Amino acid sequence: MEKTTVVIGVIGADVHAVGNRIIDYALTQAGFNVVNLGVMVSQKEFVDAVIETNAKAIFVSSLYGHGELDCRGMGDLLKEAGLEKVLLYAGGNLVVGKTDFEPVEEAFKAMGFDRVYPPGTDINQGIADLKADLAALG
Amino acid sequence: MEKTTVVIGVIGADVHAVGNRIIDYALTQAGFNVVNLGVMVSQKEFVDAVIETNAKAIFVSSLYGHGELDCRGMGDLLKEAGLEKVLLYAGGNLVVGKTDFEPVEEAFKAMGFDRVYPPGTDINQGIADLKADLAALG
Amino acid sequence: MINHKMPLAEFMAQRADVLAQWETGKEVDLEEALAYQKAIAPQKRFSARLMKAKAEGETLIQPRAGVALPEEHLKLLKTLQDEGTADLLPTTIDSYTRHNRYAEAKVGIDESIKTGKSLLNGFPAVNHGVAVCRRIVENLQVPLQVRHGTPDARLLAEITMAGGFTSFEGGGISYNIPYAKNHSLERTITDWQYVDRLIGYYQDHGITINREPFGPLTGTLVPPCISHSVAILESLLAAQQGVTCITVGYGQCGNLIQDIAAIRTLEKLMHEYLHRYGFDKVQVTTVFHQWMGGFPQDEAKAYGVIAWGAATAVLAGATKVIVKSPHEAYGVPTAAANANGLKTTKQLTMMLKDQVAIEHTLIQAEMAIIDRETRSILEAVLTLGQNDFGISVVRGFEAGLIDVPFAPALCNANKALPARDHHGAVRFLDFGNLPFDEDLKAFHRAKLEERAKAERREVSFQMVIDDIYAVSKGHLVGRPR
Amino acid sequence: MINHKMPLAEFMAQRADVLAQWETGKEVDLEEALAYQKAIAPQKRFSARLMKAKAEGETLIQPRAGVALPEEHLKLLKTLQDEGTADLLPTTIDSYTRHNRYAEAKVGIDESIKTGKSLLNGFPAVNHGVAVCRRIVENLQVPLQVRHGTPDARLLAEITMAGGFTSFEGGGISYNIPYAKNHSLERTITDWQYVDRLIGYYQDHGITINREPFGPLTGTLVPPCISHSVAILESLLAAQQGVTCITVGYGQCGNLIQDIAAIRTLEKLMHEYLHRYGFDKVQVTTVFHQWMGGFPQDEAKAYGVIAWGAATAVLAGATKVIVKSPHEAYGVPTAAANANGLKTTKQLTMMLKDQVAIEHTLIQAEMAIIDRETRSILEAVLTLGQNDFGISVVRGFEAGLIDVPFAPALCNANKALPARDHHGAVRFLDFGNLPFDEDLKAFHRAKLEERAKAERREVSFQMVIDDIYAVSKGHLVGRPR
Ligand code: B12
Ligand code: B12
């Protein structure tokens, strides 16, 4: 069976590279085909990469606090490209400061994200969810 | 002019001796005649000392958390002895645990204390208040 | 006081009186208690856990904690174990029980039930009795110790040992001098010989109970030689009654060199003196107490003090560290605050665990000083008492050969006064009657002169006061400001 | 890139372009700025404060902090100064400004005004302009520094120096490799030569501005020799443009011996290399960064990490320490959380201030290793570039002679991989193209083999991953558990 492709990257002007390398490693170990766009990735680059590689999911990381500004419209962009079925996850330190996670989750879901993760989430949690969501999609 | 006498001591089964020594030193330096009953002093010992020495004030310390139990009835005891004019102060760590100070102050005032001090109060604060109160009494 | 292991018959005769002191005494059945203790798994025994840590070079962490009511107490300890990751658990006893005022403790329990908050500053184990103690021990996964400050702890020991605790803190000196006013040392040493004999009895039946003299004494600028002398004398008294597992303690002074030197010298001297009197089979471990004096009120600053104590404990190689909480300056901590102190400590013990021990010529020099001071005191004391430990202690304190600064006990000379030197090590400003030779005295004087000169003031009692406040005000040395 | 002090005319010509990059550029009047800087009192100047601390053996404390709006920013800094007792203050710049995306920063400012919370992760100084910077500097009592991560910081430097800041962090390497993806080193070095020339211009007119290469780089297991090499090369580049006051930095690795050795070696090598190229009048101070990698989420544990960094900074003798907050793992800290990190740190710097420096034969040995590693890199790099600093750096990175672990920059080789040894010191698991001789490589391999053996597993990338997580999970070495 062919490996499922996942596009990963760190959005915006964000250069936090460490988590990205670990996510790459973990997804690869878990049997996925990883397309790693690295840091400082624009929404368009994510979408283009999905189109090019026929990926089934995007793991957006945002660590530096501008996640909310950077991710706005991302869901719409996917929809416009006819990619609403592509799973869209976000994780990292999505907003500025230590806050309750619920409103953050809501805001990102409203922007079209399927799953949203709080700071320091174990990447294996994201991978388990991905497998479940992919299975549900069939 | 004769020195004003102040009775000091640590009430109950409390053996915290360090603050007591400093209070002794500070009151003496400030020109008072100090009658120091030391640690583990009962209410009766305080009252007896006042009678014996014609003291104008009592500085009760309680550090170990049983202050509320130990100080109950102390105001009444003074009153019964006809000593309601003697100034009665309490300080230290008066109750068990870190709590709002207001209810503690109220409880002690209800027990007949004129002034009540939160943990770690600078003893010079107590001395300044004592001077003011003595002056007010004339 | 006796100067030999108490004969069994004598011990048993005294037991009857002890158990009659409060109604819960009749719950203790020594034979049944032996069987109960025997069934406790090694990982829940203090002695085994300590020896394992010592072998592996680990520093275990232990809080202080105790509240009035059993369910709340168990809940508190569970939090400290699960959330605070405590390696060892305490049960801190309330002050009424410490003074054998069980009737007042009863009032405290009743009031606590009524008001719904703990009005006692600890757990009144005697009032609660054997079965309640066992329920607590059984519902926890790590070893438990009784921590208190009780001059006459005979009944408390009977009940808690039958109750399944595997370690007992205190001693005839360390739970008298800092914790009492009017008790004679003859009395408290005699009472603690009973406690040690009880533990010796368990030992004779194959059950090792850990004993821990209370190291920090008044917690306030106690120079290492004073607490070391007390620890060693109490250990000799305990060993004489058959105790074979002793943890000697020391309260952090704050100067890293002095603190490391203190722990190392303590262990070394313990072995030497135990050996001299033939107690070679005693297992020795050490406990380092995070700063025992006045704490900063600000919690962030308190965390700093806690962390520095944790780091020093590991760097000194102590077997365990007793942990303070960020609420220290205010009052008995909530479970959460207590767990926080533990977590800060654990982060440091874990981060420092694998690092190499610090060596320094100054540590050697400081060890030599502490060794000489402690030896001066111990030799003078033991000579005075002609090697009768109890008499030595009583006469030694009488003569002021040992003198604990800021102690409330009237049997303590209270003439010696400590102050910090220019680098923050605790020295003597007044020797009282400490049996130091002129060389040693000159060393201390020079150290304080160095500080006085730097501060452009005379060596005086004001320095002592400034030093008492210093840590709580964010410094180590109380400089004029 | 140039290999000499930029001629004044050339500098002035470039200035015109720089100031035109954003509308606030026209607010800068260099002559007026000189006069303004001249009037700043010494106690508010970075250079003077640092030299005083160095002379007195004090370790100063400094936070990171910046929010979108001026009034909020000022309020934040006031809290850190008054409540946090910061000795030095920062102004941390937001990430849009760092990437010269001033229009996006504008959106961030507007949104922040609208929503009433800072939506930027720092203070957009360029957008706010000279007058706003001055208002901030004037309303505070301690020296202020610009801290950022900006590859092209020319306009930011112009505005903030005219705005009264007296220190500027960064450099052509340290603000490229960890902070950018696509910038060439030629470009960033050239742009930073401009920044250094600007500060050299102030210096030529009697005004000393402190410069600070960013020491910790990616903050993630960076071995001392890597950050030392970068710090020294950037210092040479800065000195060449007339900078005379440099603070070199290092991010805590966590092993006490290695950390002390690192700070001492850094200072020693700085003097040596500055001297070699005739920059003898440069004042050198050091900055120690509290742990820069992933933090524990639990605040009590975070306090432990903060305190250990504070203690190490003092024990290593750093001139200042950059402080983390207990919110580190979550996000930009509130003012209160930031002040708490400062207070914990101050408690430790004050308690350790008067203690003697730690000596250890292992520190000597570790210093020799770091010295040899750093020297290997620097000599190889400077030889390759024939002592043209800029060319040396560019070719050195190209050849992988310097290689920063986990860097996002594409011009970094990203072949070298670090891992901790058995005692927690950071070593190399993969050397990439680092110019180490066989002896040195054998040393690293032996160190990792020692760990592998103890952990009963092979030396592998899994160790690196385990080490990345270790501190945040409460350990130093990432053992298999
Ligand atoms: C040193 C110390 C000890 C030493 C005491 C040695 C001795 N014999 O003196 C030892 C180790 C023996 C000890 C024992 C115990 N302690 Co204790 N101890 C402390 C500690 C760390 C410092 C106290 C001190 O010396 N401070 C320095 C002096 C100068 O300050 P002070 O005592 O507060 O007094 C000043 C001011 O408060 C003020 N003041 C005091 N009284 C008055 C009165 C008036 C009128 C005025 C104006 C001002 C004033 O002026 C004084 C001089 O500046 C405090 C915590 C802290 N503060 O950091 C706990 C603390 C007081 N202890 C506590 C407890 C519970 C105990 C024990 C029950 C249990 C235990 N932990 O072992 C036993 C009690 C024994 C007993 N029966 O009393 C608790 C009290 C809890 C509470 N109130 O909720 C505290 C707060 C620690 C804690 N957070 O749990 N302790
Ligand atoms: C190391 C670090 C840096 C290094 C980065 C080096 C590099 N190029 O990689 C340096 C020093 C350069 C740096 C710079 C900055 N940083 Co920084 N940095 C950190 C730090 C300490 C650790 C990050 C890290 O590597 N963690 C380890 C990895 C393994 O974990 P991770 O990144 O969180 O990723 C894991 C999980 O989150 C999860 N995950 C991540 N994404 C996703 C996505 C999905 C779908 C899923 C399921 C899971 C998932 O899985 C990952 C693997 O386990 C964090 C704080 C912290 N966490 O302790 C701050 C932090 C992220 N940085 C921060 C900031 C503000 C900055 C700066 C703007 C300012 C500054 N302090 O200088 C600049 C930003 C530059 C830029 N333009 O991006 C803030 C962000 C604030 C916020 N969100 O409110 C933080 C939180 C610190 C703080 N509390 O202020 N930083």
Coordinates of N, CA, C and O in Angstrom, one line a residue, chain C residues 352-407:
Chain C
L352 N 20.5 17.6 38.5 CA 21.9 17.6 39.1 C 22.4 16.2 39.4 O 23.6 15.9 39.6
K353 N 21.5 15.2 39.4 CA 21.7 13.8 39.7 C 23.0 13.3 39.1 O 23.8 12.6 39.7
D354 N 23.1 13.5 37.8 CA 24.2 12.8 37.1 C 25.5 13.6 37.0 O 26.5 13.2 36.4
Q355 N 25.5 14.8 37.7 CA 26.7 15.6 37.6 C 27.7 15.1 38.6 O 27.4 14.5 39.6
V356 N 29.0 15.5 38.3 CA 30.0 15.0 39.2 C 30.1 15.9 40.5 O 29.7 17.0 40.5
A357 N 30.6 15.3 41.5 CA 30.8 15.9 42.8 C 31.8 17.1 42.7 O 32.7 17.0 41.9
I358 N 31.5 18.2 43.4 CA 32.4 19.3 43.4 C 33.5 19.1 44.4 O 33.3 18.7 45.5
E359 N 34.7 19.4 43.9 CA 35.9 19.4 44.8 C 36.5 20.7 44.8 O 36.4 21.5 43.9
H360 N 37.1 21.1 45.9 CA 37.6 22.4 46.1 C 38.5 22.4 47.3 O 38.2 21.8 48.3
T361 N 39.7 23.1 47.1 CA 40.6 23.1 48.3 C 39.9 23.8 49.5 O 40.1 23.4 50.6
L362 N 39.0 24.7 49.2 CA 38.3 25.4 50.3 C 37.3 24.4 51.0 O 37.1 24.6 52.2
I363 N 36.8 23.5 50.3 CA 35.9 22.5 50.9 C 36.8 21.7 51.9 O 36.4 21.4 53.0
Q364 N 38.0 21.3 51.5 CA 38.9 20.6 52.4 C 39.2 21.4 53.6 O 39.1 20.9 54.7
A365 N 39.5 22.7 53.4 CA 39.8 23.5 54.5 C 38.6 23.7 55.5 O 38.8 23.6 56.7
E366 N 37.5 23.8 54.9 CA 36.3 24.0 55.7 C 35.9 22.7 56.5 O 35.5 22.8 57.6
M367 N 36.2 21.6 55.8 CA 36.0 20.3 56.5 C 36.9 20.2 57.7 O 36.5 19.7 58.7
A368 N 38.1 20.6 57.5 CA 39.1 20.6 58.6 C 38.6 21.4 59.8 O 38.7 21.0 60.9
I369 N 38.1 22.6 59.5 CA 37.6 23.4 60.5 C 36.4 22.8 61.3 O 36.4 22.7 62.5
I370 N 35.4 22.3 60.5 CA 34.3 21.7 61.2 C 34.7 20.5 62.0 O 34.2 20.2 63.1
D371 N 35.6 19.7 61.4 CA 36.1 18.5 62.1 C 36.7 18.9 63.4 O 36.4 18.3 64.5
R372 N 37.5 19.9 63.4 CA 38.2 20.3 64.6 C 37.2 20.9 65.7 O 37.3 20.6 66.8
E373 N 36.3 21.7 65.2 CA 35.3 22.3 66.1 C 34.5 21.2 66.8 O 34.3 21.2 68.0
T374 N 34.0 20.3 65.9 CA 33.1 19.3 66.4 C 33.8 18.4 67.4 O 33.3 18.0 68.5
R375 N 35.0 18.0 67.0 CA 35.8 17.1 67.8 C 36.1 17.8 69.2 O 36.1 17.2 70.2
S376 N 36.4 19.1 69.2 CA 36.7 19.8 70.4 C 35.5 19.7 71.3 O 35.6 19.4 72.5
I377 N 34.3 19.9 70.8 CA 33.1 19.9 71.6 C 32.9 18.4 72.1 O 32.7 18.2 73.3
L378 N 32.9 17.5 71.2 CA 32.6 16.1 71.6 C 33.6 15.6 72.6 O 33.2 14.9 73.6
E379 N 34.9 15.8 72.4 CA 35.9 15.3 73.3 C 35.7 15.9 74.7 O 35.7 15.2 75.7
A380 N 35.4 17.2 74.7 CA 35.2 17.9 76.0 C 34.0 17.3 76.7 O 34.0 17.0 77.9
V381 N 32.9 17.1 76.0 CA 31.7 16.7 76.5 C 31.8 15.2 77.0 O 31.4 14.9 78.2
L382 N 32.4 14.4 76.2 CA 32.5 13.0 76.6 C 33.5 12.7 77.7 O 33.3 11.8 78.5
T383 N 34.5 13.6 77.8 CA 35.4 13.5 78.9 C 34.7 13.9 80.2 O 34.8 13.2 81.2
L384 N 34.0 15.0 80.1 CA 33.3 15.5 81.3 C 32.3 14.4 81.8 O 32.2 14.2 83.1
G385 N 31.7 13.7 80.9 CA 30.7 12.7 81.4 C 31.3 11.3 81.4 O 30.6 10.3 81.6
Q386 N 32.7 11.2 81.3 CA 33.4 9.9 81.4 C 32.8 8.8 80.5 O 32.5 7.7 80.9
N387 N 32.4 9.3 79.3 CA 31.9 8.4 78.3 C 30.5 7.8 78.6 O 30.1 6.8 78.0
D388 N 29.9 8.3 79.7 CA 28.5 8.0 79.9 C 27.7 9.0 79.0 O 27.8 10.2 79.3
F389 N 27.1 8.5 77.9 CA 26.5 9.5 76.9 C 25.5 10.5 77.6 O 25.6 11.7 77.3
G390 N 24.6 9.9 78.3 CA 23.6 10.8 78.9 C 24.2 11.8 79.8 O 23.9 13.0 79.7
I391 N 25.0 11.4 80.7 CA 25.6 12.3 81.7 C 26.5 13.4 80.9 O 26.5 14.6 81.2
S392 N 27.2 12.9 79.9 CA 28.0 13.8 79.1 C 27.2 14.9 78.5 O 27.5 16.1 78.6
V393 N 26.0 14.6 78.0 CA 25.2 15.6 77.4 C 24.7 16.5 78.4 O 24.7 17.8 78.2
V394 N 24.2 16.0 79.5 CA 23.6 16.9 80.6 C 24.7 17.9 81.1 O 24.5 19.1 81.1
R395 N 25.8 17.3 81.4 CA 26.9 18.2 82.0 C 27.4 19.1 80.9 O 27.8 20.2 81.2
G396 N 27.5 18.6 79.7 CA 28.0 19.4 78.6 C 27.2 20.7 78.4 O 27.7 21.8 78.2
F397 N 25.8 20.5 78.4 CA 24.9 21.6 78.2 C 25.0 22.5 79.4 O 25.0 23.8 79.3
E398 N 25.1 21.9 80.6 CA 25.2 22.7 81.8 C 26.4 23.6 81.8 O 26.3 24.8 82.1
A399 N 27.5 23.1 81.3 CA 28.8 23.8 81.3 C 28.8 24.7 80.0 O 29.8 25.5 79.9
G400 N 27.8 24.6 79.2 CA 27.9 25.5 78.0 C 28.9 25.0 77.0 O 29.3 25.7 76.1
L401 N 29.3 23.7 77.1 CA 30.3 23.2 76.1 C 29.6 23.0 74.8 O 30.2 23.0 73.7
I402 N 28.3 22.6 74.8 CA 27.5 22.7 73.7 C 26.4 23.8 74.0 O 25.9 23.8 75.1
D403 N 26.1 24.6 73.0 CA 25.3 25.7 73.2 C 24.6 26.0 71.9 O 25.2 26.4 70.9
V404 N 23.2 25.9 71.9 CA 22.5 26.0 70.6 C 21.9 27.5 70.6 O 21.2 27.9 71.4
P405 N 22.3 28.2 69.6 CA 21.9 29.6 69.4 C 20.3 29.7 69.4 O 19.7 28.9 68.7
F406 N 19.8 30.7 70.0 CA 18.4 31.0 70.0 C 17.4 29.9 70.5 O 16.3 29.8 70.0
A407 N 17.9 29.1 71.3 CA 17.1 28.0 71.8 C 16.2 28.5 72.9 O 16.6 29.3 73.7

